Amino acid sequence: MYSNDMTKKALIIGGGIAGPVTAMALRRAGIDGEVFEAYDRGAEGVGAFLTLAVNGLEALRLLGLHDVVADLGMDTPVMEIRNARGRLLATTSQPSRTLRRSDLYRVLRDEAVRRGVPIHYGKRLVDAFATSRGVRAVFADGSEAEGDLLVGADGLRSRTRTLIDPGAPRARYVGLLNTGGYAEGVRVPGRPGVCYFVFGRRCFFGYMIHPEGQVWWFANPPSRREMSAEELAAITPEQWRARLLDLFEGDAGPMREIIAATPRIMPAWNTYDFPSVPTWFRDRMVIVGDAAHATSPSSGQGASMAIEDAVVLGKCLRDVPDVTDAFAAFERLRRERVERVVAQGKRNGDGKAPGVLGAFVRDLVLPVIMRQVEKRNAMAWMHDHRIHWDEPVSV
Ligand SMILES: Cc1cc2nc3c(=O)[nH]c(=O)nc-3n(C[C@H](O)[C@H](O)[C@H](O)COP(=O)(O)OP(=O)(O)OC[C@H]3O[C@@H](n4cnc5c(N)ncnc54)[C@H](O)[C@@H]3O)c2cc1C
């Protein structure tokens, strides 16, 4: 079961975004990887959509995965922000692609399999420990797997994170719920290619017009209190429709028409982030993606950070012979950047539920700030970040 002396074998926990991409990056680095996913194929990732930022798209390109997502969803290179009175607050441009999460998961897994990565479904990691030669993973169904190293790409509620550090912090609830849907047969102002964001008086709303006519949208109803899974499950899609229609009553914009034209509103979920996860690796186990640094969806960077992590970890394991040293190099290269993204996501999210006075100040200040951001290219640190696959990593 262990690798031979020449090739290391990685156990990769989680078949979301970071997992399959890590497997493909490691393969490129000469390391065999197998992915272990808790759910049965197709059972998760359903519903919502996400935006891949240019830095994430460029990281995919390094692994020859850019084309794999090119036919999914739509390009969304422009962002327009308005307030509840319909006043334009800002317009920015930045290449990005918006696609359904389930489609992204599917194509990444299919491509990993096509490249020879085994993906095992129904394998929920429950335990893992170091052995004399590597690491052993134990799954809920009683099966086990052994390898030279283990990568926890198991998301926000990572089991690997608590196996590495039983005292690891819990995710922080960021005060917003997330819901949305796909509206049919409704004509709204705007054109494909633009993400339209509206700071409603009581709720933030975003929508995009698909070239084939559907309107993809999300809303972030504020909720000071983190609701339990049972409380959220008890609210039906029709109750969400009624609540959202009420939240946008009196605001300028097509929100209510879009909500009314949506066959099924997604049940809302809480949103979280991790300001900082102190320990990313121990022995031969490391965490990547949301497991190490989940960011609020308001950053628009969670998936892109997961992809960047995968590529950088591949480079570190390629160039640094000792596995623990390679994990340390990975953390050194990634921690500052991802924590900065998480902090930015929190700031973006806080602007979505600011109260009356806060909204007044925001509407005055945001246009000025956004003009300065454009002029000085102040978000270049986030979007212009590029990883160079051939550049060696040193200890
Ligand atoms: C509604 C929503 C909107 C978002 N919008 C954006 C956006 O616009 N842009 C953006 O960049 N990001 C966005 N994100 C964030 C993005 O989806 C995540 O950052 C990204 O999916 C992280 O990838 P990951 O592989 O680390 O984790 P995940 O995609 O969560 O994958 C983790 C995988 O691990 C599996 N798993 C969990 N526990 C175990 C276990 N014990 N054993 C085995 N497998 C396990 C899970 O089933 C899952 O398949 C959004 C997220 C949400 C929820």
XYZ file of C-alpha atoms and ligand atoms in Angstrom:
448
model
C 0.000 0.000 0.000
C 2.871 2.339 0.617
C 4.604 3.852 -2.336
C 7.845 2.451 -3.587
C 11.027 4.382 -2.773
C 10.794 6.526 -5.890
C 7.229 7.829 -5.801
C 5.449 9.284 -2.811
C 1.755 8.577 -2.315
C -0.656 11.203 -0.985
C -4.032 10.561 0.623
C -6.200 13.535 -0.270
C -9.290 13.985 1.884
C -12.160 15.820 0.173
C -13.344 15.824 -3.425
C -14.520 19.441 -3.600
C -12.295 21.980 -5.319
C -8.974 21.817 -3.454
C -8.940 17.979 -3.407
C -9.008 17.118 -7.139
C -6.849 20.140 -8.040
C -4.262 19.139 -5.413
C -4.254 15.600 -6.814
C -3.554 16.955 -10.310
C -0.864 19.377 -9.042
C 0.857 16.583 -7.114
C 0.720 14.336 -10.146
C 2.487 17.032 -12.110
C 5.055 17.145 -9.313
C 5.606 13.364 -9.614
C 3.526 12.347 -6.579
C 0.646 9.874 -6.796
C -2.543 10.940 -5.072
C -5.881 9.319 -4.270
C -8.949 11.354 -3.345
C -11.357 10.233 -0.596
C -14.736 12.000 -0.628
C -17.289 11.640 2.169
C -20.402 11.828 -0.004
C -21.578 9.638 -2.804
C -20.929 11.079 -6.218
C -23.156 14.031 -7.024
C -24.665 14.271 -3.554
C -23.197 17.661 -2.682
C -22.238 21.007 -4.198
C -25.761 21.304 -5.583
C -27.485 24.627 -6.034
C -25.293 27.643 -5.557
C -22.927 29.271 -8.009
C -19.580 30.942 -7.480
C -17.219 33.279 -9.246
C -13.678 32.271 -10.121
C -11.471 35.346 -9.987
C -8.701 35.950 -12.518
C -6.002 34.769 -10.093
C -7.848 31.463 -9.633
C -8.370 31.083 -13.379
C -4.659 31.677 -13.967
C -3.759 29.093 -11.322
C -6.010 26.601 -13.137
C -4.231 27.437 -16.387
C -0.893 26.283 -14.886
C -2.341 22.792 -14.576
C -3.977 22.855 -18.000
C -7.421 23.179 -16.354
C -8.447 26.555 -17.733
C -10.119 24.963 -20.759
C -12.006 22.562 -18.537
C -14.031 25.451 -17.053
C -14.136 27.583 -20.201
C -17.513 26.202 -21.346
C -19.225 26.427 -17.964
C -21.343 29.312 -16.742
C -20.497 32.749 -18.072
C -17.800 35.381 -18.154
C -18.500 38.151 -15.639
C -15.746 40.729 -16.141
C -17.630 43.830 -14.953
C -19.106 44.700 -11.559
C -21.671 47.423 -11.008
C -22.758 48.486 -7.528
C -25.920 50.492 -6.756
C -27.650 51.580 -3.597
C -31.282 51.140 -2.569
C -32.277 54.286 -4.444
C -30.775 52.990 -7.690
C -27.791 55.339 -7.592
C -24.682 53.929 -9.251
C -21.939 53.784 -6.607
C -19.168 52.094 -8.549
C -18.204 50.149 -11.668
C -15.080 47.995 -11.865
C -13.600 45.588 -14.436
C -11.737 42.371 -13.745
C -11.813 39.091 -15.686
C -13.781 36.391 -13.861
C -16.043 33.455 -14.615
C -19.259 32.596 -12.781
C -20.331 28.969 -12.745
C -22.436 26.534 -10.791
C -20.520 24.941 -7.908
C -21.816 21.493 -8.859
C -20.524 21.907 -12.440
C -17.093 22.959 -11.182
C -16.890 19.998 -8.796
C -17.969 17.633 -11.565
C -15.497 18.765 -14.211
C -12.574 18.871 -11.788
C -13.296 15.333 -10.606
C -13.831 14.037 -14.139
C -10.587 15.585 -15.291
C -8.696 14.190 -12.289
C -10.021 10.712 -13.097
C -9.118 11.179 -16.757
C -5.564 11.940 -15.630
C -5.430 8.739 -13.614
C -6.345 9.946 -10.110
C -8.502 7.392 -8.261
C -11.485 9.016 -6.484
C -13.215 7.005 -3.781
C -16.745 8.023 -2.728
C -18.521 7.330 0.556
C -15.186 7.659 2.435
C -15.608 9.992 5.406
C -12.353 10.490 7.272
C -12.763 9.928 10.993
C -9.176 9.410 12.156
C -5.606 9.637 10.945
C -2.265 9.063 12.592
C 1.428 8.849 11.839
C 2.968 5.421 11.335
C 6.630 4.474 11.187
C 6.600 4.962 7.424
C 3.946 7.567 6.767
C 0.323 8.117 7.684
C -2.796 5.983 8.020
C -6.332 7.283 7.438
C -9.394 5.625 8.947
C -12.837 6.098 7.382
C -16.346 5.939 8.864
C -17.082 2.708 6.974
C -14.202 1.019 8.827
C -11.824 0.953 5.863
C -8.291 2.351 6.025
C -5.711 3.750 3.614
C -1.998 4.349 3.976
C 0.296 6.797 2.300
C 3.385 8.932 2.710
C 1.407 12.080 3.425
C -2.177 13.245 3.926
C -3.715 16.434 2.563
C -6.907 17.612 4.274
C -8.974 19.326 1.560
C -12.107 18.629 3.569
C -13.590 22.101 3.718
C -15.003 24.387 6.364
C -15.775 21.611 8.860
C -12.504 19.812 8.253
C -11.907 16.689 10.289
C -8.224 16.806 9.318
C -7.916 20.247 10.945
C -8.970 18.882 14.344
C -6.823 15.769 13.933
C -3.820 18.032 13.361
C -4.802 20.349 16.227
C -7.605 19.275 18.574
C -7.690 22.873 19.848
C -8.244 24.362 16.359
C -10.738 27.266 16.394
C -14.311 26.957 15.210
C -15.363 28.835 12.094
C -16.590 32.387 12.794
C -20.174 33.185 11.813
C -20.088 36.459 9.846
C -23.659 37.680 10.450
C -25.112 36.990 7.004
C -27.239 34.259 5.497
C -26.924 33.265 1.869
C -29.704 32.213 -0.471
C -30.431 32.587 -4.163
C -31.684 30.895 -7.274
C -32.091 30.947 -11.042
C -34.950 33.074 -12.388
C -36.659 32.097 -15.640
C -38.503 34.144 -18.223
C -37.962 37.531 -16.624
C -36.593 40.618 -18.381
C -34.407 42.786 -16.170
C -32.272 45.838 -16.894
C -28.704 45.006 -17.818
C -26.642 42.759 -20.043
C -24.689 39.504 -19.778
C -21.127 39.885 -18.479
C -21.954 42.219 -15.601
C -22.360 41.322 -11.902
C -25.012 43.717 -10.624
C -24.834 44.316 -6.877
C -27.465 46.253 -4.930
C -27.112 47.456 -1.351
C -30.805 47.195 -0.470
C -31.896 48.982 2.698
C -32.384 45.702 4.519
C -30.552 43.127 2.392
C -27.718 42.816 -0.132
C -28.530 41.371 -3.580
C -26.423 40.276 -6.563
C -27.544 39.148 -10.020
C -26.093 38.190 -13.384
C -27.853 37.696 -16.707
C -26.858 34.453 -18.396
C -26.448 34.801 -22.186
C -29.293 32.264 -22.558
C -31.635 34.461 -20.535
C -31.738 32.978 -17.020
C -30.974 35.391 -14.187
C -28.617 33.962 -11.563
C -28.948 35.699 -8.198
C -28.085 35.578 -4.540
C -29.174 37.538 -1.489
C -27.552 37.955 1.928
C -30.274 38.482 4.534
C -28.554 39.707 7.697
C -29.026 37.690 10.861
C -27.129 38.691 13.992
C -27.667 35.247 15.429
C -26.233 32.107 13.873
C -29.272 29.957 13.143
C -29.171 26.240 13.869
C -29.377 23.732 11.012
C -32.843 22.732 12.293
C -34.095 26.324 12.291
C -32.858 26.860 8.750
C -34.292 23.567 7.518
C -37.698 24.518 8.956
C -38.011 27.533 6.610
C -39.517 26.456 3.289
C -38.480 27.929 -0.093
C -41.885 29.658 -0.284
C -41.348 31.221 3.134
C -37.979 32.466 1.902
C -39.638 33.939 -1.152
C -42.099 35.840 1.054
C -39.342 37.067 3.380
C -37.140 38.242 0.530
C -39.985 39.999 -1.252
C -40.606 41.809 2.009
C -36.897 42.649 2.551
C -36.671 44.361 -0.865
C -40.004 46.190 -0.639
C -39.428 49.837 -1.607
C -35.854 49.363 -2.924
C -34.981 50.400 -6.484
C -33.932 47.517 -8.741
C -35.379 44.333 -10.226
C -34.924 42.218 -7.082
C -38.588 41.470 -6.450
C -39.267 40.582 -10.097
C -36.279 38.221 -10.077
C -37.339 36.575 -6.825
C -40.915 36.179 -8.076
C -39.674 34.564 -11.325
C -37.524 31.949 -9.553
C -39.097 28.488 -9.618
C -37.278 27.355 -6.472
C -35.495 29.564 -3.944
C -32.493 27.841 -2.363
C -32.899 27.250 1.373
C -30.572 29.753 3.110
C -27.399 28.784 4.937
C -25.096 30.578 7.396
C -21.840 32.061 6.127
C -18.544 31.723 7.973
C -14.874 32.488 7.810
C -11.672 31.719 9.720
C -9.635 34.814 10.638
C -6.693 32.518 11.360
C -6.157 28.786 11.827
C -2.981 28.553 13.947
C -1.751 25.094 12.931
C -1.791 23.980 9.306
C 0.351 20.851 9.546
C 1.646 18.213 11.896
C 3.714 15.123 11.169
C 2.691 14.153 7.647
C -0.693 15.869 7.548
C -1.508 19.304 6.154
C -4.689 21.275 5.432
C -5.491 23.303 2.303
C -8.419 25.367 0.983
C -11.369 26.148 3.242
C -10.030 23.701 5.837
C -7.113 26.078 6.447
C -8.612 29.492 5.718
C -12.285 29.661 4.744
C -13.213 33.164 3.637
C -16.666 34.698 3.596
C -18.314 34.363 0.145
C -18.194 38.188 0.083
C -14.502 38.004 -0.888
C -15.317 36.076 -4.095
C -12.011 34.273 -3.541
C -12.648 31.008 -1.640
C -12.445 28.759 -4.679
C -9.536 30.702 -6.160
C -7.577 30.422 -2.888
C -8.237 26.670 -2.789
C -6.871 26.340 -6.336
C -3.810 28.489 -5.594
C -3.103 26.389 -2.485
C -3.179 23.202 -4.541
C -0.650 24.528 -7.043
C 1.704 25.913 -4.383
C 1.566 22.694 -2.336
C 2.435 20.766 -5.500
C 5.492 22.961 -6.052
C 6.620 22.632 -2.423
C 6.359 18.845 -2.416
C 8.146 18.735 -5.770
C 11.117 20.824 -4.608
C 11.504 20.207 -0.873
C 12.534 16.601 -0.199
C 11.387 16.360 3.416
C 7.582 16.326 3.693
C 7.414 18.397 6.905
C 9.808 20.982 5.478
C 7.647 21.106 2.343
C 4.534 21.777 4.472
C 6.424 24.553 6.314
C 7.411 26.100 2.970
C 3.769 25.875 1.840
C 2.577 27.701 4.951
C 5.303 30.343 4.567
C 4.225 30.997 0.973
C 0.495 31.051 1.634
C -0.479 32.221 5.137
C -0.071 35.972 4.785
C -1.925 36.100 1.471
C -4.899 33.975 2.472
C -5.376 35.765 5.806
C -5.369 39.089 3.967
C -8.087 37.749 1.650
C -10.153 36.565 4.632
C -9.858 40.029 6.234
C -10.931 41.671 2.961
C -13.920 39.313 2.690
C -14.987 40.256 6.234
C -14.809 43.967 5.382
C -16.857 43.407 2.204
C -19.454 41.465 4.198
C -19.683 44.073 6.965
C -20.667 46.666 4.335
C -23.713 44.549 3.468
C -25.534 45.079 6.782
C -24.326 48.450 8.055
C -27.456 50.005 9.641
C -29.014 53.321 8.563
C -26.123 55.611 9.519
C -23.546 53.143 8.170
C -25.422 52.947 4.856
C -25.457 56.745 4.614
C -21.684 56.900 5.176
C -21.095 53.958 2.823
C -23.000 55.628 -0.011
C -20.884 58.776 0.443
C -17.542 57.039 0.822
C -17.781 53.990 -1.443
C -17.719 55.863 -4.789
C -14.576 57.736 -3.688
C -12.882 54.602 -2.387
C -13.751 52.596 -5.505
C -12.382 55.333 -7.779
C -9.137 55.316 -5.796
C -9.019 51.514 -5.868
C -9.340 51.590 -9.675
C -6.861 54.442 -10.111
C -4.195 52.948 -7.876
C -4.985 49.359 -8.820
C -5.259 48.794 -5.086
C -6.625 45.256 -5.405
C -3.700 44.154 -7.568
C -2.287 42.209 -4.608
C -5.389 39.987 -4.834
C -6.092 39.714 -8.557
C -2.678 40.102 -10.173
C -1.066 37.440 -8.007
C 0.511 34.806 -10.255
C 2.207 31.538 -9.344
C 5.130 30.445 -11.496
C 5.202 26.681 -11.735
C 8.816 26.487 -12.906
C 10.205 28.787 -10.226
C 11.837 26.539 -7.605
C 10.781 26.594 -3.953
C 13.607 26.748 -1.430
C 13.478 25.790 2.238
C -22.911 29.853 -1.445
C -21.466 29.970 -1.599
C -21.010 30.895 -2.511
C -19.654 31.014 -2.723
N -19.222 31.923 -3.627
C -17.911 31.958 -3.924
C -17.434 32.808 -4.955
O -18.178 33.540 -5.595
N -16.122 32.749 -5.262
C -15.276 31.920 -4.600
O -14.092 31.892 -4.942
N -15.690 31.128 -3.605
C -16.979 31.115 -3.243
N -17.414 30.300 -2.258
C -16.452 29.521 -1.491
C -15.984 28.279 -2.207
O -17.071 27.467 -2.593
C -15.056 27.518 -1.262
O -14.067 28.408 -0.799
C -14.412 26.351 -1.985
O -15.404 25.413 -2.322
C -13.356 25.707 -1.091
O -12.927 24.515 -1.675
P -12.460 23.303 -0.767
O -12.130 22.213 -1.699
O -11.457 23.776 0.212
O -13.737 22.926 0.087
P -15.115 22.307 -0.430
O -15.421 22.750 -1.795
O -16.116 22.573 0.663
O -14.840 20.756 -0.509
C -14.627 19.973 0.664
C -14.984 18.548 0.315
O -14.572 17.714 1.392
C -15.588 16.764 1.654
N -15.444 16.349 3.065
C -15.769 17.048 4.168
N -15.462 16.344 5.277
C -14.931 15.178 4.858
C -14.403 14.033 5.537
N -14.365 13.953 6.885
N -13.914 13.007 4.779
C -13.936 13.066 3.415
N -14.428 14.134 2.722
C -14.912 15.171 3.443
C -16.867 17.513 1.360
O -17.946 16.637 1.115
C -16.472 18.325 0.125
O -16.695 17.623 -1.070
C -18.759 30.195 -1.993
C -19.233 29.261 -1.061
C -20.577 29.162 -0.860
C -21.079 28.158 0.145
